[in-house]
Tab-separated table of C-alpha atoms and ligand atoms in Angstrom:
chain	number	residue	atom	x	y	z
A	22	MET	CA	25.533	13.225	12.583
A	23	ILE	CA	24.504	10.022	10.799
A	24	ARG	CA	22.736	7.173	12.629
A	25	ILE	CA	23.448	3.520	11.818
A	26	ALA	CA	21.315	0.612	13.051
A	27	VAL	CA	23.339	-2.449	14.083
A	28	GLN	CA	22.150	-5.801	15.445
A	29	SER	CA	22.203	-5.580	19.253
A	30	LYS	CA	23.268	-9.190	19.757
A	31	GLY	CA	23.549	-12.206	17.523
A	32	ARG	CA	25.673	-13.269	14.635
A	33	LEU	CA	26.178	-9.901	12.948
A	34	ASN	CA	26.753	-7.736	16.019
A	35	GLU	CA	30.457	-8.325	16.601
A	36	LYS	CA	31.483	-8.227	12.942
A	37	SER	CA	29.469	-5.036	12.334
A	38	LEU	CA	31.226	-3.248	15.194
A	39	GLU	CA	34.586	-4.675	14.097
A	40	LEU	CA	34.035	-3.246	10.614
A	41	LEU	CA	33.169	0.199	11.997
A	42	ASN	CA	36.221	0.144	14.245
A	43	ALA	CA	38.494	-1.033	11.418
A	44	ALA	CA	37.133	1.894	9.382
A	45	GLY	CA	38.338	4.237	12.111
A	46	VAL	CA	34.915	4.797	13.669
A	47	GLY	CA	35.576	4.368	17.380
A	48	ILE	CA	32.662	2.725	19.152
A	49	ASN	CA	33.253	2.263	22.845
A	50	GLU	CA	31.606	-1.051	23.682
A	51	ASN	CA	32.027	-0.615	27.436
A	52	LYS	CA	29.693	2.312	27.343
A	53	ARG	CA	27.175	0.524	25.174
A	54	LYS	CA	23.631	1.810	25.601
A	55	PHE	CA	20.892	1.458	23.015
A	56	LEU	CA	22.365	4.532	21.323
A	57	THR	CA	26.168	5.117	21.333
A	58	GLN	CA	28.053	7.980	19.747
A	59	ALA	CA	31.363	7.342	17.952
A	60	SER	CA	34.317	9.086	19.543
A	61	ASN	CA	35.917	10.396	16.346
A	62	PHE	CA	33.375	10.311	13.504
A	63	PRO	CA	29.981	12.025	13.088
A	64	LEU	CA	28.061	8.789	13.646
A	65	GLU	CA	25.907	7.160	16.305
A	66	VAL	CA	25.011	3.467	16.580
A	67	LEU	CA	21.452	2.380	17.312
A	68	TYR	CA	21.327	-1.222	18.577
A	69	MET	CA	18.268	-3.302	17.699
A	70	ARG	CA	16.980	-6.713	16.582
A	71	ASP	CA	17.949	-7.466	13.010
A	72	ASP	CA	14.286	-8.001	12.040
A	73	ASP	CA	13.580	-4.318	12.758
A	74	ILE	CA	16.535	-2.821	10.896
A	75	PRO	CA	15.028	-2.647	7.356
A	76	GLN	CA	11.905	-0.834	8.558
A	77	THR	CA	13.853	1.500	10.856
A	78	VAL	CA	16.068	2.578	7.963
A	79	SER	CA	13.251	2.881	5.422
A	80	MET	CA	11.333	5.126	7.877
A	81	GLY	CA	14.414	7.272	8.440
A	82	VAL	CA	14.608	6.562	12.177
A	83	ALA	CA	18.115	5.372	11.312
A	84	ASP	CA	19.898	6.625	8.179
A	85	LEU	CA	21.905	3.453	7.635
A	86	GLY	CA	21.831	-0.153	8.773
A	87	ILE	CA	23.948	-3.285	8.733
A	88	VAL	CA	21.736	-6.328	8.217
A	89	GLY	CA	21.614	-9.686	6.444
A	90	PHE	CA	20.416	-9.417	2.842
A	91	ASN	CA	17.890	-12.163	3.716
A	92	GLU	CA	16.077	-9.757	6.075
A	93	VAL	CA	16.029	-7.027	3.433
A	94	ALA	CA	14.712	-9.395	0.767
A	95	GLU	CA	12.013	-10.815	3.053
A	96	ARG	CA	10.675	-7.487	4.223
A	97	ALA	CA	10.731	-5.620	0.903
A	98	TYR	CA	10.980	-2.085	2.311
A	99	ASP	CA	12.127	0.649	-0.021
A	100	LEU	CA	15.856	0.858	0.747
A	101	GLU	CA	19.129	1.540	-0.964
A	102	ILE	CA	21.526	-1.409	-0.736
A	103	SER	CA	24.777	0.534	-0.642
A	104	LYS	CA	27.355	-2.193	-0.203
A	105	LYS	CA	27.917	-5.905	0.324
A	106	LEU	CA	30.064	-6.313	3.414
A	107	ASN	CA	31.604	-9.761	2.845
A	108	PHE	CA	30.622	-11.319	6.195
A	109	GLY	CA	27.565	-13.161	7.563
A	110	LYS	CA	27.508	-15.275	4.421
A	111	CYS	CA	24.775	-17.884	4.179
A	112	ARG	CA	22.071	-19.108	1.837
A	113	ILE	CA	18.375	-19.751	2.234
A	114	SER	CA	17.604	-23.212	1.018
A	115	LEU	CA	14.863	-25.777	0.719
A	116	ALA	CA	15.630	-28.949	2.645
A	117	ILE	CA	13.771	-32.260	2.872
A	118	PRO	CA	14.058	-35.397	5.037
A	119	LYS	CA	17.163	-37.259	3.898
A	120	ASN	CA	15.294	-40.508	3.244
A	121	ASP	CA	12.825	-38.906	0.842
A	122	LYS	CA	13.520	-39.177	-2.855
A	123	TYR	CA	13.954	-35.716	-4.369
A	124	THR	CA	12.324	-35.467	-7.761
A	125	GLY	CA	13.074	-31.841	-8.576
A	126	LEU	CA	10.993	-28.764	-7.693
A	127	ASN	CA	7.790	-30.709	-8.396
A	128	TYR	CA	8.469	-32.512	-5.128
A	129	PHE	CA	7.116	-29.449	-3.296
A	130	ASN	CA	3.699	-29.440	-5.009
A	131	GLY	CA	1.076	-30.002	-2.320
A	132	LYS	CA	3.707	-30.206	0.453
A	133	LYS	CA	3.790	-28.280	3.761
A	134	ILE	CA	6.895	-26.155	4.186
A	135	ALA	CA	7.960	-24.472	7.424
A	136	THR	CA	9.906	-21.208	7.213
A	137	SER	CA	10.611	-17.796	8.739
A	138	TYR	CA	10.981	-16.396	5.205
A	139	PRO	CA	7.493	-16.795	3.669
A	140	ASN	CA	7.715	-13.868	1.244
A	141	ILE	CA	10.954	-14.984	-0.392
A	142	LEU	CA	9.592	-18.529	-0.661
A	143	LYS	CA	6.192	-17.416	-2.016
A	144	SER	CA	7.768	-15.428	-4.806
A	145	PHE	CA	10.208	-18.244	-5.630
A	146	PHE	CA	7.368	-20.794	-5.870
A	147	LYS	CA	5.247	-18.374	-7.877
A	148	GLU	CA	8.054	-17.883	-10.379
A	149	LYS	CA	8.538	-21.661	-10.652
A	150	GLY	CA	4.807	-22.483	-10.747
A	151	ILE	CA	4.844	-24.589	-7.569
A	152	ASN	CA	1.788	-24.877	-5.353
A	153	ALA	CA	2.820	-25.534	-1.758
A	154	GLU	CA	1.457	-24.771	1.686
A	155	ILE	CA	3.721	-22.345	3.556
A	156	HIS	CA	3.752	-22.434	7.371
A	157	VAL	CA	5.392	-19.521	9.161
A	158	ILE	CA	7.510	-20.493	12.181
A	159	THR	CA	9.776	-17.969	13.881
A	160	GLY	CA	12.315	-20.260	15.554
A	161	SER	CA	13.790	-23.784	15.314
A	162	VAL	CA	12.448	-24.313	11.810
A	163	GLU	CA	14.774	-27.296	11.362
A	164	ILE	CA	12.798	-29.467	13.811
A	165	ALA	CA	9.454	-28.937	12.038
A	166	PRO	CA	9.581	-32.112	9.865
A	167	THR	CA	10.610	-34.340	12.820
A	168	VAL	CA	7.729	-33.163	14.983
A	169	GLY	CA	5.251	-33.467	12.106
A	170	LEU	CA	4.673	-29.747	11.576
A	171	SER	CA	5.803	-29.820	7.957
A	172	ASP	CA	7.155	-32.019	5.160
A	173	ALA	CA	10.111	-29.788	4.360
A	174	ILE	CA	11.754	-26.538	5.430
A	175	PHE	CA	13.056	-23.336	3.878
A	176	ASP	CA	15.755	-21.919	6.142
A	177	ILE	CA	19.163	-20.339	6.497
A	178	VAL	CA	22.111	-22.676	5.932
A	179	SER	CA	25.774	-21.930	6.348
A	180	SER	CA	27.893	-24.988	7.219
A	181	GLY	CA	24.919	-27.334	6.763
A	182	GLY	CA	25.592	-28.993	10.151
A	183	THR	CA	22.137	-28.143	11.536
A	184	LEU	CA	20.434	-29.835	8.578
A	185	VAL	CA	22.543	-32.972	8.962
A	186	SER	CA	21.872	-33.249	12.687
A	187	ASN	CA	18.142	-32.987	12.012
A	188	GLY	CA	18.135	-35.652	9.304
A	189	LEU	CA	17.546	-33.161	6.490
A	190	VAL	CA	19.225	-32.622	3.156
A	191	GLU	CA	19.544	-29.357	1.232
A	192	VAL	CA	17.975	-29.697	-2.216
A	193	GLU	CA	17.609	-26.144	-3.589
A	194	GLN	CA	19.595	-22.996	-2.788
A	195	VAL	CA	17.120	-20.171	-3.367
A	196	ILE	CA	19.030	-17.022	-2.367
A	197	GLN	CA	22.572	-16.209	-1.310
A	198	SER	CA	22.950	-13.737	1.515
A	199	GLU	CA	25.600	-11.739	3.347
A	200	ALA	CA	25.594	-8.661	5.553
A	201	VAL	CA	24.825	-5.499	3.581
A	202	LEU	CA	24.988	-1.789	4.311
A	203	VAL	CA	21.540	-0.316	3.654
A	204	ALA	CA	20.660	3.359	3.454
A	205	ASN	CA	17.522	5.451	3.609
A	206	LYS	CA	16.627	6.735	0.139
A	207	ASN	CA	16.108	10.364	1.191
A	208	LEU	CA	19.353	11.256	2.940
A	209	THR	CA	20.272	14.943	3.120
A	210	GLU	CA	23.293	16.065	1.085
A	211	GLU	CA	25.280	16.336	4.292
A	212	LYS	CA	24.453	12.746	5.310
A	213	LYS	CA	25.198	11.490	1.803
A	214	LYS	CA	28.712	12.905	2.170
A	215	VAL	CA	29.206	11.075	5.465
A	216	LEU	CA	27.892	7.867	3.854
A	217	GLU	CA	30.379	8.244	0.985
A	218	GLN	CA	33.206	8.748	3.425
A	219	LEU	CA	32.134	5.672	5.362
A	220	MET	CA	31.824	3.542	2.199
A	221	PHE	CA	35.289	4.640	1.057
A	222	ARG	CA	36.689	3.409	4.367
A	223	PHE	CA	34.633	0.174	4.299
A	224	ASP	CA	36.022	-0.505	0.809
A	225	ALA	CA	39.592	-0.131	2.052
A	226	VAL	CA	38.929	-2.547	4.916
A	227	ILE	CA	36.990	-5.140	2.890
A	228	ARG	CA	39.556	-5.127	0.086
A	229	ALA	CA	42.376	-5.562	2.600
A	230	ARG	CA	40.622	-8.446	4.380
A	231	ARG	CA	40.565	-10.400	1.151
A	232	ALA	CA	44.115	-9.502	0.187
A	233	LYS	CA	47.464	-11.056	1.027
A	234	TYR	CA	50.794	-9.296	0.681
A	235	MET	CA	53.371	-11.672	-0.803
A	236	LEU	CA	57.105	-11.288	-1.045
A	237	MET	CA	59.633	-13.777	-2.346
A	238	ASN	CA	63.048	-14.237	-3.894
A	239	ILE	CA	63.046	-15.106	-7.550
A	240	PRO	CA	65.720	-15.652	-10.220
A	241	GLU	CA	66.007	-12.655	-12.558
A	242	ALA	CA	65.402	-14.945	-15.505
A	243	SER	CA	61.883	-15.725	-14.207
A	244	ILE	CA	60.691	-12.134	-13.711
A	245	GLU	CA	58.707	-11.886	-16.946
A	246	LYS	CA	56.794	-15.051	-16.093
A	247	ALA	CA	56.284	-13.920	-12.485
A	248	ILE	CA	54.713	-10.639	-13.618
A	249	LYS	CA	52.189	-12.622	-15.683
A	250	ILE	CA	51.294	-14.675	-12.584
A	251	LEU	CA	51.093	-11.635	-10.259
A	252	PRO	CA	49.552	-8.595	-11.926
A	253	ALA	CA	49.244	-6.779	-8.490
A	254	LEU	CA	47.488	-3.444	-7.852
A	255	ARG	CA	49.404	-1.732	-10.627
A	256	SER	CA	52.370	-3.989	-11.185
A	257	PRO	CA	54.590	-5.929	-8.751
A	258	THR	CA	57.574	-4.288	-7.029
A	259	ILE	CA	60.927	-5.814	-7.997
A	260	LEU	CA	64.080	-5.054	-5.982
A	261	PRO	CA	67.588	-6.415	-6.656
A	262	LEU	CA	69.079	-8.778	-4.067
A	263	ALA	CA	72.716	-8.586	-2.926
A	264	MET	CA	73.247	-11.967	-4.627
A	265	GLU	CA	73.636	-11.540	-8.364
A	266	GLY	CA	70.956	-13.024	-10.599
A	267	TRP	CA	68.234	-12.842	-7.933
A	268	CYS	CA	65.488	-10.321	-7.108
A	269	SER	CA	62.933	-9.750	-4.399
A	270	LEU	CA	59.385	-9.524	-5.729
A	271	HIS	CA	56.477	-7.977	-3.767
A	272	SER	CA	52.833	-8.139	-4.706
A	273	VAL	CA	49.244	-8.248	-3.412
A	274	VAL	CA	46.914	-11.158	-4.260
A	275	ASP	CA	43.349	-12.131	-3.465
A	276	GLU	CA	43.343	-14.830	-0.766
A	277	THR	CA	41.219	-17.122	-2.936
A	278	GLU	CA	44.005	-17.197	-5.535
A	279	MET	CA	46.928	-17.332	-3.139
A	280	TRP	CA	47.725	-21.075	-3.177
A	281	ASP	CA	47.331	-21.341	-6.918
A	282	LYS	CA	49.769	-18.434	-7.398
A	283	ILE	CA	52.223	-19.933	-4.909
A	284	ASP	CA	52.282	-23.232	-6.834
A	285	LYS	CA	52.924	-21.407	-10.108
A	286	LEU	CA	55.641	-19.197	-8.581
A	287	LYS	CA	57.437	-22.163	-7.026
A	288	ALA	CA	57.402	-23.848	-10.419
A	289	ILE	CA	59.378	-20.937	-11.918
A	290	GLY	CA	61.954	-20.923	-9.104
A	291	ALA	CA	60.505	-18.618	-6.392
A	292	GLU	CA	61.982	-19.209	-2.932
A	293	GLY	CA	61.445	-17.884	0.591
A	294	ILE	CA	57.834	-16.928	-0.093
A	295	LEU	CA	56.422	-14.797	2.730
A	296	VAL	CA	52.695	-14.075	2.986
A	297	THR	CA	51.178	-11.519	5.374
A	298	ASP	CA	47.809	-9.879	5.959
A	299	CYS	CA	47.076	-6.360	4.742
A	300	GLU	CA	45.467	-3.848	7.058
A	301	LYS	CA	43.979	-1.294	4.622
A	302	ILE	CA	44.151	-0.953	0.829
A	303	ILE	CA	43.424	2.532	-0.529
A	304	MET	CA	42.926	2.651	-4.279
B	424	PRT	O1	17.837	-11.363	17.921
B	424	PRT	P1	17.828	-11.044	16.475
B	424	PRT	O2	16.449	-11.071	15.857
B	424	PRT	O3	18.597	-9.776	16.186
B	424	PRT	O4	18.724	-12.187	15.771
B	424	PRT	P2	18.275	-13.509	14.968
B	424	PRT	O5	18.262	-14.636	15.935
B	424	PRT	O6	17.097	-13.257	14.118
B	424	PRT	O7	19.475	-13.668	13.933
B	424	PRT	P3	20.937	-14.313	14.079
B	424	PRT	O8	21.766	-13.487	15.009
B	424	PRT	O9	20.857	-15.780	14.297
B	424	PRT	O10	21.432	-14.101	12.574
B	424	PRT	C1	21.602	-12.838	12.022
B	424	PRT	C2	21.924	-12.962	10.544
B	424	PRT	O11	23.122	-13.734	10.379
B	424	PRT	C3	20.925	-13.714	9.700
B	424	PRT	O12	19.818	-12.907	9.344
B	424	PRT	C4	21.765	-14.087	8.481
B	424	PRT	O13	21.837	-12.991	7.587
B	424	PRT	C5	23.156	-14.298	9.067
B	424	PRT	N1	23.570	-15.718	9.176
B	424	PRT	C6	24.725	-16.232	8.665
B	424	PRT	C7	22.938	-16.721	9.797
B	424	PRT	C8	23.731	-17.880	9.645
B	424	PRT	N2	24.823	-17.535	8.932
B	424	PRT	C9	23.279	-19.135	10.221
B	424	PRT	N3	23.975	-20.151	10.086
B	424	PRT	N4	21.773	-16.760	10.490
B	424	PRT	C10	21.367	-17.941	11.029
B	424	PRT	N5	22.061	-19.112	10.907
B	424	PRT	C11	21.480	-20.310	11.579
B	424	PRT	C12	20.916	-21.379	10.633
B	424	PRT	O14	19.548	-21.124	10.403
B	424	PRT	C13	21.088	-22.658	11.429
B	424	PRT	O15	19.956	-22.896	12.208
B	424	PRT	O16	22.472	-20.942	12.296
B	424	PRT	C14	22.243	-22.340	12.371
B	424	PRT	C15	23.535	-23.010	12.051
B	424	PRT	O17	23.770	-23.058	10.658
B	424	PRT	P4	24.656	-24.217	9.997
B	424	PRT	O18	24.156	-24.413	8.578
B	424	PRT	O19	26.052	-23.702	10.025
B	424	PRT	O20	24.487	-25.441	10.833
B	425	ZN	ZN1	15.994	-11.700	13.972
């Protein structure tokens, strides 16, 4: 039995449980206690505040955890980062009042900066040779400049809307973060096997979430060009159509490249392009 720590409520809770469920690890949310056993996999979920997950995993109270990389980086416990999970994406940035003139990192010399991430900021400033006063605040960091608590802030940003509505502007992105799977460094052989099995399944889910399955009709004369546009997992599937001179072409593409590929395929005569989600991709 392996134990995984998951945020009990908050931004990462739902997506963490969704990922486990998509990986075939049945967690019954109706019966949620602070510790829940999966119905069909040797795993139990321990629910807790995200701040406590790195320590809990490094101590071995939980074997694994799903937590924002920002929390791992701030707390510096000895942990294995096993996998990036492709959700909970954000950055931790320095932001200043929008009417101030930003003069580069030197701006922060002698300034007061409010943050919940003092360790990350300290090491960033040390590396850059900046001498600033760091004030630790645990909540609502973005209001600190308005109320006169600080000159600037160092905080999590995703859409940037919170900064704008507080009259702040992002000037330096210091670290990028997303949810990560962390593991205790001294897992037994048996637990390591369960972790590998879990990571294999997470891979299949994460890969599929990014992928789109595309099928289209294409003139036979364009097949060579189409294969260059769509390399696919191994190579695209090509099936003859009842109408002479035409084929059906099937392939998988990364969603970030989808529109670009569609434009190129249309330009070589592709028609009836159908795009659907993938559920799992096993390599
Ligand atoms: O109760 P607990 O301690 O478990 O939760 P928490 O309140 O500490 O954390 P929570 O649930 O807010 O966030 C959990 C994790 O989600 C963080 O540690 C990050 O890894 C990740 N994450 C992703 C974010 C955001 N995006 C985010 N936007 N965490 C916080 N925010 C905040 C941001 O600071 C801003 O104030 O959300 C606000 C909106 O952001 P904008 O830029 O979209 O306006
Ligand atoms: Zn927290």
